[in-house]
CSV table of C-alpha atoms and ligand atoms in Angstrom, one decimal:
chain,number,residue,atom,x,y,z
A,1,UNK,CA,25.1,220.3,109.6
A,2,UNK,CA,27.3,222.4,112.1
A,3,UNK,CA,29.8,220.3,113.1
A,4,UNK,CA,32.5,220.6,116.5
A,5,UNK,CA,35.7,222.2,115.6
A,6,UNK,CA,38.2,220.5,117.4
A,7,UNK,CA,40.1,223.7,118.5
A,8,UNK,CA,36.7,225.2,119.6
A,9,UNK,CA,35.6,222.8,121.6
A,10,UNK,CA,35.5,219.0,122.5
A,11,UNK,CA,34.5,216.1,119.7
A,12,UNK,CA,32.8,212.8,121.3
A,13,UNK,CA,34.5,210.2,119.6
A,14,UNK,CA,33.8,206.4,120.1
A,15,UNK,CA,35.3,203.1,119.6
A,16,UNK,CA,35.0,203.6,116.0
A,17,UNK,CA,35.9,206.3,113.4
A,18,UNK,CA,32.6,208.5,112.7
A,19,UNK,CA,34.9,209.7,109.8
A,20,UNK,CA,37.9,207.7,108.0
A,21,UNK,CA,40.0,209.6,105.5
A,22,UNK,CA,42.7,207.8,103.5
A,23,UNK,CA,45.9,208.9,101.1
A,24,UNK,CA,45.1,205.6,99.4
A,25,UNK,CA,49.3,205.2,97.8
A,26,UNK,CA,51.2,202.8,96.7
A,27,UNK,CA,49.6,201.9,93.3
A,28,UNK,CA,53.1,202.4,91.1
A,29,UNK,CA,54.6,200.3,93.4
A,30,UNK,CA,51.9,197.5,93.2
A,31,UNK,CA,52.3,197.2,89.3
A,32,UNK,CA,56.0,198.2,89.4
A,33,UNK,CA,56.4,195.0,91.7
A,34,UNK,CA,55.3,192.6,89.5
A,35,UNK,CA,56.9,194.1,86.0
A,36,UNK,CA,53.0,195.0,85.4
A,37,UNK,CA,52.3,199.3,83.8
A,38,UNK,CA,51.2,201.2,86.6
A,39,UNK,CA,47.4,201.8,85.3
A,40,UNK,CA,47.7,197.6,86.5
A,41,UNK,CA,47.9,199.2,90.3
A,42,UNK,CA,44.9,201.1,89.5
A,43,UNK,CA,42.6,199.6,88.6
A,44,UNK,CA,43.2,196.8,91.6
A,45,UNK,CA,43.4,199.7,93.6
A,46,UNK,CA,39.6,200.2,92.3
A,47,UNK,CA,39.2,196.4,93.7
A,48,UNK,CA,40.5,197.8,97.1
A,49,UNK,CA,38.3,201.2,97.9
A,50,UNK,CA,35.3,198.4,96.9
A,51,UNK,CA,36.5,196.4,99.8
A,52,UNK,CA,37.5,198.9,102.2
A,53,UNK,CA,34.0,201.3,100.8
A,54,UNK,CA,31.9,197.7,102.6
A,55,UNK,CA,34.6,196.9,105.2
A,56,UNK,CA,33.9,200.5,107.1
A,57,UNK,CA,30.1,200.2,106.6
A,58,UNK,CA,30.0,196.4,108.0
A,59,UNK,CA,32.3,198.5,111.0
A,60,UNK,CA,29.7,201.3,111.4
A,61,UNK,CA,32.3,204.0,110.6
A,62,UNK,CA,29.9,206.7,108.9
A,63,UNK,CA,32.3,208.4,107.1
A,64,UNK,CA,34.6,207.6,104.6
A,65,UNK,CA,36.6,210.5,102.7
A,66,UNK,CA,39.5,208.6,99.7
A,67,UNK,CA,42.1,210.4,98.4
A,68,UNK,CA,41.4,209.6,94.5
A,69,UNK,CA,43.6,212.4,92.5
A,70,UNK,CA,45.6,215.5,94.4
A,71,UNK,CA,45.6,218.5,92.6
A,72,UNK,CA,48.4,218.4,91.9
A,73,UNK,CA,48.8,214.9,90.1
A,74,UNK,CA,48.0,216.8,86.4
A,75,UNK,CA,51.9,216.6,87.1
A,76,UNK,CA,52.0,212.6,85.8
A,77,UNK,CA,52.7,211.8,82.5
A,78,UNK,CA,49.4,213.0,80.0
A,79,UNK,CA,48.6,209.3,79.2
A,80,UNK,CA,48.5,208.1,83.0
A,81,UNK,CA,46.5,211.0,83.8
A,82,UNK,CA,44.0,209.9,80.7
A,83,UNK,CA,43.8,206.4,82.6
A,84,UNK,CA,43.2,207.6,85.8
A,85,UNK,CA,40.4,209.6,84.9
A,86,UNK,CA,39.0,206.8,82.1
A,87,UNK,CA,39.0,204.7,85.1
A,88,UNK,CA,37.1,207.1,86.8
A,89,UNK,CA,34.4,207.2,84.2
A,90,UNK,CA,34.4,204.0,84.1
A,91,UNK,CA,33.9,203.8,89.0
A,92,UNK,CA,31.1,206.5,88.2
A,93,UNK,CA,29.4,204.7,85.9
A,94,UNK,CA,29.2,201.0,87.3
A,95,UNK,CA,29.1,201.5,91.8
A,96,UNK,CA,26.9,203.7,91.9
A,97,UNK,CA,23.9,201.4,91.6
A,98,UNK,CA,25.5,199.1,94.0
A,99,UNK,CA,26.1,202.4,97.0
A,100,UNK,CA,22.4,202.9,96.5
A,101,UNK,CA,21.2,199.1,97.0
A,102,UNK,CA,23.5,199.3,100.7
A,103,UNK,CA,22.9,202.7,101.7
A,104,UNK,CA,25.2,204.6,101.1
A,105,UNK,CA,25.5,208.7,100.4
A,106,UNK,CA,28.2,209.7,97.4
A,107,UNK,CA,30.2,212.9,97.1
A,108,UNK,CA,32.9,214.7,96.0
A,109,UNK,CA,34.8,217.4,96.5
A,110,UNK,CA,37.4,219.1,94.9
A,111,UNK,CA,38.0,221.1,91.2
A,112,UNK,CA,35.6,219.6,89.4
A,113,UNK,CA,35.9,222.5,86.9
A,114,UNK,CA,38.6,221.0,84.9
A,115,UNK,CA,37.0,217.4,84.6
A,116,UNK,CA,35.3,216.5,81.0
A,117,UNK,CA,32.0,217.0,81.0
A,118,UNK,CA,31.0,213.2,80.7
A,119,UNK,CA,32.9,212.7,84.7
A,120,UNK,CA,30.8,216.4,85.5
A,121,UNK,CA,27.5,214.7,84.8
A,122,UNK,CA,28.6,211.0,86.4
A,123,UNK,CA,29.5,212.7,89.4
A,124,UNK,CA,25.8,215.3,89.7
A,125,UNK,CA,23.9,212.6,89.0
A,126,UNK,CA,25.2,210.1,91.3
A,127,UNK,CA,25.1,212.2,94.4
A,128,UNK,CA,21.9,213.1,93.0
A,129,UNK,CA,21.0,209.3,93.6
A,130,UNK,CA,22.7,208.2,96.3
A,131,UNK,CA,21.6,211.8,98.2
A,132,UNK,CA,19.3,210.2,100.6
A,133,UNK,CA,21.5,207.0,102.0
A,134,UNK,CA,22.3,207.7,105.8
A,135,UNK,CA,24.5,204.5,105.8
A,136,UNK,CA,27.5,205.4,105.5
A,137,UNK,CA,28.9,209.1,103.3
A,138,UNK,CA,31.6,208.3,100.7
A,139,UNK,CA,34.0,211.9,99.8
A,140,UNK,CA,35.8,211.1,96.9
A,141,UNK,CA,38.3,213.5,96.7
A,142,UNK,CA,38.8,214.5,93.2
A,143,UNK,CA,41.2,217.3,91.4
A,144,UNK,CA,41.2,217.9,95.8
A,145,UNK,CA,43.7,220.5,96.9
A,146,UNK,CA,43.6,221.8,100.7
A,147,UNK,CA,45.1,224.9,100.0
A,148,UNK,CA,42.3,224.9,97.2
A,149,UNK,CA,39.8,224.2,100.0
A,150,UNK,CA,40.3,226.3,102.1
A,151,UNK,CA,41.3,229.8,99.0
A,152,UNK,CA,37.5,228.8,97.9
A,153,UNK,CA,36.1,228.4,101.3
A,154,UNK,CA,37.4,232.3,101.7
A,155,UNK,CA,36.1,233.3,98.3
A,156,UNK,CA,33.0,232.4,99.1
A,157,UNK,CA,32.6,233.3,102.6
A,158,UNK,CA,33.5,237.1,101.8
A,159,UNK,CA,31.7,237.1,98.4
A,160,UNK,CA,28.1,236.4,100.4
A,161,UNK,CA,29.5,238.2,103.2
A,162,UNK,CA,31.6,241.7,102.0
A,163,UNK,CA,31.3,242.5,105.7
A,164,UNK,CA,33.3,239.5,107.1
A,165,UNK,CA,36.7,240.9,106.9
A,166,UNK,CA,36.4,244.3,109.0
A,167,UNK,CA,33.8,241.9,111.3
A,168,UNK,CA,36.7,239.4,112.0
A,169,UNK,CA,35.5,236.0,110.3
A,170,UNK,CA,35.1,232.9,112.8
A,171,UNK,CA,36.7,228.3,112.2
A,172,UNK,CA,32.8,228.7,112.0
A,173,UNK,CA,32.5,230.5,109.7
A,174,UNK,CA,35.4,229.6,107.6
A,175,UNK,CA,34.5,225.5,107.9
A,176,UNK,CA,31.0,226.1,106.5
A,177,UNK,CA,32.1,226.9,102.8
A,178,UNK,CA,34.9,224.0,102.5
A,179,UNK,CA,34.2,220.9,100.6
A,180,UNK,CA,34.0,218.6,103.4
A,181,UNK,CA,31.0,221.3,105.6
A,182,UNK,CA,28.4,218.1,105.7
A,183,UNK,CA,30.9,216.1,107.2
A,184,UNK,CA,32.5,216.4,111.2
A,185,UNK,CA,36.4,216.5,110.9
A,186,UNK,CA,38.4,212.7,110.6
A,187,UNK,CA,39.0,211.2,113.6
A,188,UNK,CA,41.3,208.7,111.4
A,189,UNK,CA,43.2,209.2,108.7
A,190,UNK,CA,45.4,206.7,106.8
A,191,UNK,CA,47.9,206.9,104.7
A,192,UNK,CA,49.0,203.8,102.6
A,193,UNK,CA,52.6,202.9,100.5
A,194,UNK,CA,54.6,203.8,103.0
A,195,UNK,CA,54.9,208.0,102.6
A,196,UNK,CA,55.1,210.2,105.5
A,197,UNK,CA,53.4,213.1,104.9
A,198,UNK,CA,50.1,214.6,103.5
A,199,UNK,CA,50.4,215.9,100.2
A,200,UNK,CA,47.9,218.7,100.5
A,201,UNK,CA,45.5,216.5,101.5
A,202,UNK,CA,42.6,217.9,104.3
A,203,UNK,CA,44.8,220.3,106.1
A,204,UNK,CA,42.1,222.3,107.6
A,205,UNK,CA,40.8,219.3,108.8
A,206,UNK,CA,43.2,216.9,109.7
A,207,UNK,CA,43.5,219.6,113.3
A,208,UNK,CA,43.3,217.1,115.6
A,209,UNK,CA,43.0,213.8,113.3
A,210,UNK,CA,45.1,210.1,115.0
A,211,UNK,CA,47.1,209.4,111.9
A,212,UNK,CA,48.1,206.2,111.3
A,213,UNK,CA,51.2,205.1,108.3
A,214,UNK,CA,51.5,201.4,106.6
A,215,UNK,CA,53.7,199.8,104.5
A,216,UNK,CA,50.8,198.3,102.5
A,217,UNK,CA,50.6,199.5,99.2
A,218,UNK,CA,47.0,200.9,98.3
A,219,UNK,CA,45.9,197.4,96.3
A,220,UNK,CA,46.7,195.2,99.2
A,221,UNK,CA,44.9,197.2,101.8
A,222,UNK,CA,42.2,195.2,102.6
A,223,UNK,CA,39.2,194.7,106.2
A,224,UNK,CA,42.7,192.9,108.4
A,225,UNK,CA,44.9,196.1,107.0
A,226,UNK,CA,41.4,199.0,108.6
A,227,UNK,CA,40.7,196.5,111.6
A,228,UNK,CA,44.5,197.0,112.1
A,229,UNK,CA,43.6,200.3,111.8
A,230,UNK,CA,41.2,200.8,114.1
A,231,UNK,CA,43.1,199.2,116.1
A,232,UNK,CA,46.0,201.5,116.5
A,233,UNK,CA,43.5,204.3,117.2
A,234,UNK,CA,41.9,202.9,119.6
A,235,UNK,CA,44.9,202.8,121.7
A,236,UNK,CA,45.1,207.0,121.5
A,237,UNK,CA,44.6,208.9,123.9
A,238,UNK,CA,43.1,211.7,121.9
A,239,UNK,CA,43.9,214.5,124.3
A,240,UNK,CA,42.9,217.5,122.4
A,241,UNK,CA,45.1,219.9,124.5
A,242,UNK,CA,44.1,219.0,127.6
A,243,UNK,CA,45.8,216.0,130.5
A,244,UNK,CA,45.7,213.1,130.6
A,245,UNK,CA,43.5,213.3,133.8
A,246,UNK,CA,41.2,215.7,132.8
A,247,UNK,CA,41.0,213.3,129.4
A,248,UNK,CA,40.6,210.4,131.6
A,249,UNK,CA,37.6,212.3,134.4
A,250,UNK,CA,35.6,213.5,130.9
A,251,UNK,CA,36.1,209.9,129.8
A,252,UNK,CA,34.4,208.7,133.0
A,253,UNK,CA,31.2,210.8,132.6
A,254,UNK,CA,30.6,210.4,128.9
A,255,UNK,CA,30.5,206.5,130.4
A,256,UNK,CA,27.9,207.4,132.4
A,257,UNK,CA,25.6,209.2,129.9
A,258,UNK,CA,25.8,207.1,127.4
A,259,UNK,CA,23.8,205.6,125.6
A,260,UNK,CA,22.9,202.0,123.2
A,261,UNK,CA,26.2,202.1,120.0
A,262,UNK,CA,25.5,201.9,116.9
A,263,UNK,CA,24.9,198.7,115.5
A,264,UNK,CA,26.7,197.3,111.9
A,265,UNK,CA,25.1,195.8,109.6
A,266,UNK,CA,26.0,193.7,106.9
A,267,UNK,CA,26.3,194.5,103.9
A,268,UNK,CA,24.4,192.9,100.5
B,301,LIG,C1,48.5,206.2,94.0
B,301,LIG,O1,49.0,205.9,94.1
B,301,LIG,C2,47.1,207.0,93.6
B,301,LIG,C3,46.8,208.5,92.7
B,301,LIG,C4,47.9,209.1,93.0
B,301,LIG,C5,46.4,208.8,91.5
B,301,LIG,P1,50.5,206.1,92.9
B,301,LIG,O2,50.2,206.6,91.7
B,301,LIG,O3,51.1,207.5,93.8
B,301,LIG,O4,51.5,205.0,93.4
B,301,LIG,P2,53.1,205.1,93.9
B,301,LIG,O5,53.4,206.4,94.6
B,301,LIG,O6,53.4,205.3,92.3
B,301,LIG,O7,53.5,203.8,93.9
B,302,LIG,C1,48.7,211.6,96.9
B,302,LIG,O1,49.3,210.6,96.5
B,302,LIG,C2,47.7,211.9,96.2
B,302,LIG,C3,46.9,210.9,96.3
B,302,LIG,C4,46.9,209.3,96.4
B,302,LIG,C5,45.6,210.6,95.3
B,302,LIG,P1,51.1,210.8,95.1
B,302,LIG,O2,51.2,209.9,95.5
B,302,LIG,O3,50.8,211.4,94.8
B,302,LIG,O4,51.6,212.0,96.5
B,302,LIG,P2,53.5,212.1,96.8
B,302,LIG,O5,53.0,213.5,95.3
B,302,LIG,O6,53.8,211.4,96.8
B,302,LIG,O7,52.7,213.3,97.7
B,303,LIG,MG1,52.3,207.3,94.8
């Protein structure tokens, strides 16, 4: 599926962000504040994931992308990495049936070749089992890096089209090879935990995304915190390079042709 490129045309956007991308940060500090091991924070983080998926589905968000493990997180102590892998494996084992029941499609992006075969099999099985779901697409970015993504896209593109460099590569052509080719660019980016940086998340796709930073630590993130982020998003004027007057005029025109709104349902 082709999605509008924010730098090539003006993407349509509504009151509820269609695509929310989150850097789930602050698990370690949450645990430290309670004199618990870091992994206790990661465990509570999984609960915050559940709550956030539910809240997004209920609000009519169509794509939720969560940064779970960056390509740089291998630098952490081996014990923490291995506990994170165990948690990921456990979540894949336990949550897929529930996702499926709730109409949620699971996708995992990142360089999975570095993961244990059990995890790779669970990912494949989870994606296959939920592939037909249409309510919300939940993407987990695992061993993901924005630079890796751009490079893998470029190498696949030039492998399949050896004349691409000579002919010139368009944004659309490259974007079709990015690992999230199935999703529109994020409307709203949230980073919890107080840090204000991208940490090599979706570098290409965040070009025109609205950024929201909160001090809330990820294990404390919930529906209320999501609503605060969405409220802040609603107050932004997304100009995509235009002037305010042009935006007003375009919004009036859009309101004239607007169809019915998406009706969110309750989650089982
Ligand atoms: C985010 O929380 C989870 C992962 C990166 C896996 P952190 O573990 O980075 O928590 P802090 O930043 O140390 O508090
Ligand atoms: C970013 O968090 C990656 C994930 C949330 C998975 P980090 O905690 O690893 O980011 P830095 O290293 O502080 O930038
Ligand atoms: Mg961190």
